[in-house]
């Protein structure tokens, strides 16, 4: 009997090295005991390392490596043996990994699926709390109880997502720490080692309560996506029972409530959302950009404008539509009789995408993945502002709002109904007008743009009475 000892519960590299040696030596799965403990001087304990058969070597499908790397994080103690059994079978059945009806393959795929789900839940439900240490630099600590051995594998995500702050995530398995430069891992912790709360939680609760929509309440779907076992470590879930209980009354109240009545809470929630967006790393554009450029305007605005992305000047100033396109936009608004100060102006993509050319930064069009990654922010802005009419300035904004690729020519000047019941009107982006070289054509297109904005003003008057 061979004993293969791995360093940790998630020691994929150790398992791979041991499995390779054992498989090359043609050791049967039933003749191996897999265990986790202190790394021994000899991977195989008191046994001599198995001798490979002369000239023995093998290759396995990449799909198996990917499956093994994920499934090995499952908490099932049989995972090491199951993966080795599949490896041995692949030596004689190379296409087995594609047979999803095979019981062994299916079981390991279900394990990998559970691991991926657990990793997603950790990313969604970790809540950091600030340590109260007088005179010390801010540090944040979170407590999380994973189902599987995912903490080490998930650490890089949190390092990227919260790169600008020092933090620790404590779990019953191990702890992970980020000092702003490097990750480190420590021993297991208890719930008592993490702080119970911090002052920012009240702001977060206000934001959460403000975006809770009783008209769309589906308790079953909510608890499926956010299982109750996670609630005890999330500050906002303390509100859930009360929000559910008062949903019917709130739904009736929403019909009668005016924006003025809820404006105070909406402003607090918007500020919390803007602060969260400042640390956004949902796509790689945050790396070269100076800062997140969030929307601006009154939170009770009845008219929202969505552009493409910030430009060079917006990136430096942190405000939308202040560069050449923004100045033309302001001129067109005035010509149409719209006061920009009464509107909410934002962008579909919150970071400046550019190509460096010498000392200049040249605008680069955002791609589909970047638009999709940033759509969450637009959705949250719309939830808070609740504008009856939203104008998409250009194709990028239209894709973000409508969730599909459209052409300006096919959608311009026609109302599109959004998922929340609001209307979306599509027109050109002001930068399009700046790129027209022929003066007569530029004047004509500017006139059409003003006509679009005038029609928007008239439609808004009809919608709001």
CSV table of C-alpha atoms in Angstrom, one decimal, residues 189-381:
chain,number,residue,atom,x,y,z
A,189,UNK,CA,-9.3,31.8,12.6
A,190,UNK,CA,-12.6,32.1,14.5
A,191,UNK,CA,-15.5,34.5,14.1
A,192,UNK,CA,-14.4,36.2,17.2
A,193,UNK,CA,-11.2,37.3,15.6
A,194,UNK,CA,-13.0,39.5,13.1
A,195,UNK,CA,-14.6,42.9,14.0
A,196,UNK,CA,-18.3,43.0,14.6
A,197,UNK,CA,-19.1,46.1,12.6
A,198,UNK,CA,-17.9,49.5,11.5
A,199,UNK,CA,-19.4,53.0,11.0
A,200,UNK,CA,-19.7,52.6,7.2
A,201,UNK,CA,-22.2,49.8,7.6
A,202,UNK,CA,-25.0,52.2,8.2
A,203,UNK,CA,-24.3,53.9,4.9
A,204,UNK,CA,-24.2,50.5,3.1
A,205,UNK,CA,-27.5,49.5,4.8
A,206,UNK,CA,-29.1,52.8,3.6
A,207,UNK,CA,-28.0,52.1,0.1
A,208,UNK,CA,-29.2,48.5,0.2
A,209,UNK,CA,-32.6,49.5,1.5
A,210,UNK,CA,-32.9,52.2,-1.1
A,211,UNK,CA,-32.4,49.8,-4.0
A,212,UNK,CA,-34.7,47.1,-2.5
A,213,UNK,CA,-37.7,46.9,-4.9
A,214,UNK,CA,-40.7,45.4,-3.2
A,215,UNK,CA,-42.6,45.3,-6.6
A,216,UNK,CA,-40.1,42.7,-7.8
A,217,UNK,CA,-39.7,40.7,-4.6
A,218,UNK,CA,-39.3,37.0,-5.1
A,219,UNK,CA,-38.3,35.5,-1.8
A,220,UNK,CA,-37.5,32.0,-3.2
A,221,UNK,CA,-35.2,33.3,-5.9
A,222,UNK,CA,-33.5,35.7,-3.5
A,223,UNK,CA,-32.7,33.0,-0.9
A,224,UNK,CA,-31.5,30.7,-3.7
A,225,UNK,CA,-29.1,33.2,-4.9
A,226,UNK,CA,-28.2,34.5,-1.4
A,227,UNK,CA,-28.6,31.4,0.9
A,228,UNK,CA,-29.4,32.2,4.5
A,229,UNK,CA,-26.2,30.5,5.8
A,230,UNK,CA,-24.3,33.6,4.5
A,231,UNK,CA,-26.7,36.1,6.2
A,232,UNK,CA,-25.0,36.2,9.6
A,233,UNK,CA,-21.9,37.7,8.1
A,234,UNK,CA,-23.5,40.4,5.9
A,235,UNK,CA,-24.7,43.6,7.5
A,236,UNK,CA,-27.4,44.3,5.0
A,237,UNK,CA,-29.2,41.0,5.7
A,238,UNK,CA,-30.2,42.3,9.1
A,239,UNK,CA,-32.7,44.4,7.1
A,240,UNK,CA,-34.1,41.6,4.9
A,241,UNK,CA,-36.7,40.3,7.2
A,242,UNK,CA,-38.2,43.7,7.8
A,243,UNK,CA,-38.0,44.6,4.1
A,244,UNK,CA,-39.8,41.5,3.2
A,245,UNK,CA,-42.4,42.0,5.9
A,246,UNK,CA,-43.1,45.5,4.8
A,247,UNK,CA,-42.9,44.9,1.1
A,248,UNK,CA,-46.6,45.2,0.4
A,249,UNK,CA,-46.9,48.4,2.3
A,250,UNK,CA,-43.8,49.8,0.6
A,251,UNK,CA,-45.1,48.8,-2.8
A,252,UNK,CA,-48.3,50.8,-2.2
A,253,UNK,CA,-46.2,53.7,-0.9
A,254,UNK,CA,-43.9,53.7,-3.9
A,255,UNK,CA,-46.9,54.5,-6.1
A,256,UNK,CA,-47.6,57.6,-4.1
A,257,UNK,CA,-44.1,58.7,-3.0
A,258,UNK,CA,-42.4,61.5,-4.8
A,259,UNK,CA,-38.7,61.8,-5.6
A,260,UNK,CA,-38.5,64.7,-3.2
A,261,UNK,CA,-39.6,62.5,-0.3
A,262,UNK,CA,-37.0,59.9,-1.0
A,263,UNK,CA,-34.3,62.2,-2.3
A,264,UNK,CA,-32.3,62.3,1.0
A,265,UNK,CA,-31.8,58.6,1.2
A,266,UNK,CA,-31.2,58.4,-2.6
A,267,UNK,CA,-28.4,60.9,-2.3
A,268,UNK,CA,-26.7,59.0,0.5
A,269,UNK,CA,-27.1,55.8,-1.5
A,270,UNK,CA,-25.7,57.4,-4.6
A,271,UNK,CA,-22.7,58.6,-2.7
A,272,UNK,CA,-22.1,55.1,-1.4
A,273,UNK,CA,-22.4,53.8,-4.9
A,274,UNK,CA,-19.9,56.3,-6.3
A,275,UNK,CA,-17.4,55.5,-3.5
A,276,UNK,CA,-17.7,51.8,-4.4
A,277,UNK,CA,-17.2,52.5,-8.1
A,278,UNK,CA,-14.0,54.4,-7.3
A,279,UNK,CA,-12.4,51.0,-6.5
A,280,UNK,CA,-13.9,49.2,-9.5
A,281,UNK,CA,-11.7,46.5,-11.1
A,282,UNK,CA,-14.4,44.7,-13.1
A,283,UNK,CA,-12.3,45.0,-16.3
A,284,UNK,CA,-8.7,45.8,-17.0
A,285,UNK,CA,-9.4,49.4,-18.0
A,286,UNK,CA,-8.9,50.6,-14.4
A,287,UNK,CA,-5.1,49.8,-14.6
A,288,UNK,CA,-4.0,52.6,-17.0
A,289,UNK,CA,-6.8,55.0,-16.2
A,290,UNK,CA,-6.3,57.9,-13.7
A,291,UNK,CA,-9.6,57.3,-11.9
A,292,UNK,CA,-13.2,56.1,-12.2
A,293,UNK,CA,-15.4,58.8,-13.8
A,294,UNK,CA,-18.9,58.4,-12.2
A,295,UNK,CA,-22.1,60.1,-13.3
A,296,UNK,CA,-23.2,63.4,-11.9
A,297,UNK,CA,-26.4,65.3,-11.5
A,298,UNK,CA,-29.5,65.4,-9.3
A,299,UNK,CA,-30.6,62.1,-8.0
A,300,UNK,CA,-34.2,63.0,-8.8
A,301,UNK,CA,-33.5,63.8,-12.4
A,302,UNK,CA,-36.2,62.8,-14.8
A,303,UNK,CA,-33.8,62.8,-17.7
A,304,UNK,CA,-30.6,60.8,-17.9
A,305,UNK,CA,-27.9,60.9,-20.6
A,306,UNK,CA,-25.5,58.0,-21.1
A,307,UNK,CA,-22.4,58.5,-23.2
A,308,UNK,CA,-19.6,56.1,-24.2
A,309,UNK,CA,-16.7,56.6,-21.9
A,310,UNK,CA,-14.7,59.4,-20.3
A,311,UNK,CA,-12.1,61.1,-22.5
A,312,UNK,CA,-8.7,62.5,-21.6
A,313,UNK,CA,-9.9,65.6,-19.8
A,314,UNK,CA,-12.7,63.7,-18.0
A,315,UNK,CA,-10.2,61.1,-16.9
A,316,UNK,CA,-8.0,63.7,-15.3
A,317,UNK,CA,-10.8,65.8,-13.8
A,318,UNK,CA,-13.0,62.9,-12.7
A,319,UNK,CA,-16.1,64.4,-14.2
A,320,UNK,CA,-18.2,63.3,-17.3
A,321,UNK,CA,-18.6,65.4,-20.5
A,322,UNK,CA,-16.3,68.4,-19.8
A,323,UNK,CA,-14.0,68.0,-22.8
A,324,UNK,CA,-14.6,69.1,-26.4
A,325,UNK,CA,-17.5,66.7,-26.9
A,326,UNK,CA,-19.0,67.8,-23.6
A,327,UNK,CA,-18.8,71.5,-24.6
A,328,UNK,CA,-20.6,70.7,-27.8
A,329,UNK,CA,-23.1,68.7,-25.8
A,330,UNK,CA,-23.8,71.7,-23.5
A,331,UNK,CA,-24.3,74.0,-26.5
A,332,UNK,CA,-26.8,71.6,-28.1
A,333,UNK,CA,-28.7,71.2,-24.8
A,334,UNK,CA,-29.0,74.9,-24.6
A,335,UNK,CA,-30.2,75.1,-28.2
A,336,UNK,CA,-32.9,72.5,-27.4
A,337,UNK,CA,-33.9,74.4,-24.2
A,338,UNK,CA,-32.6,71.7,-21.8
A,339,UNK,CA,-30.9,72.8,-18.6
A,340,UNK,CA,-28.0,70.3,-18.1
A,341,UNK,CA,-28.1,71.0,-14.3
A,342,UNK,CA,-31.5,69.3,-14.2
A,343,UNK,CA,-30.2,66.1,-15.9
A,344,UNK,CA,-28.1,63.2,-14.8
A,345,UNK,CA,-25.1,62.6,-17.1
A,346,UNK,CA,-23.0,59.4,-17.0
A,347,UNK,CA,-21.1,57.0,-19.3
A,348,UNK,CA,-21.6,53.4,-20.2
A,349,UNK,CA,-17.9,52.7,-19.4
A,350,UNK,CA,-16.4,54.4,-16.3
A,351,UNK,CA,-12.7,54.3,-17.2
A,352,UNK,CA,-10.8,56.0,-20.1
A,353,UNK,CA,-9.6,53.5,-22.7
A,354,UNK,CA,-6.8,54.9,-24.7
A,355,UNK,CA,-3.7,54.1,-26.8
A,356,UNK,CA,-0.5,56.0,-25.8
A,357,UNK,CA,1.2,57.9,-28.7
A,358,UNK,CA,4.2,59.7,-27.5
A,359,UNK,CA,2.9,62.1,-24.8
A,360,UNK,CA,-0.7,61.9,-26.0
A,361,UNK,CA,-3.5,59.5,-25.0
A,362,UNK,CA,-5.6,58.6,-28.0
A,363,UNK,CA,-9.2,57.5,-27.4
A,364,UNK,CA,-9.8,53.8,-28.1
A,365,UNK,CA,-13.3,52.3,-28.5
A,366,UNK,CA,-14.3,50.1,-25.6
A,367,UNK,CA,-15.0,46.4,-26.5
A,368,UNK,CA,-18.0,44.3,-25.7
A,369,UNK,CA,-16.5,42.7,-22.5
A,370,UNK,CA,-15.7,46.1,-21.1
A,371,UNK,CA,-19.2,47.4,-21.9
A,372,UNK,CA,-20.8,44.4,-20.3
A,373,UNK,CA,-18.5,44.5,-17.2
A,374,UNK,CA,-19.6,48.2,-16.6
A,375,UNK,CA,-23.3,47.6,-17.2
A,376,UNK,CA,-23.8,46.8,-13.5
A,377,UNK,CA,-22.9,50.4,-12.6
A,378,UNK,CA,-25.4,51.8,-15.2
A,379,UNK,CA,-28.1,49.5,-13.8
A,380,UNK,CA,-27.4,50.7,-10.2
A,381,UNK,CA,-27.5,54.4,-11.3
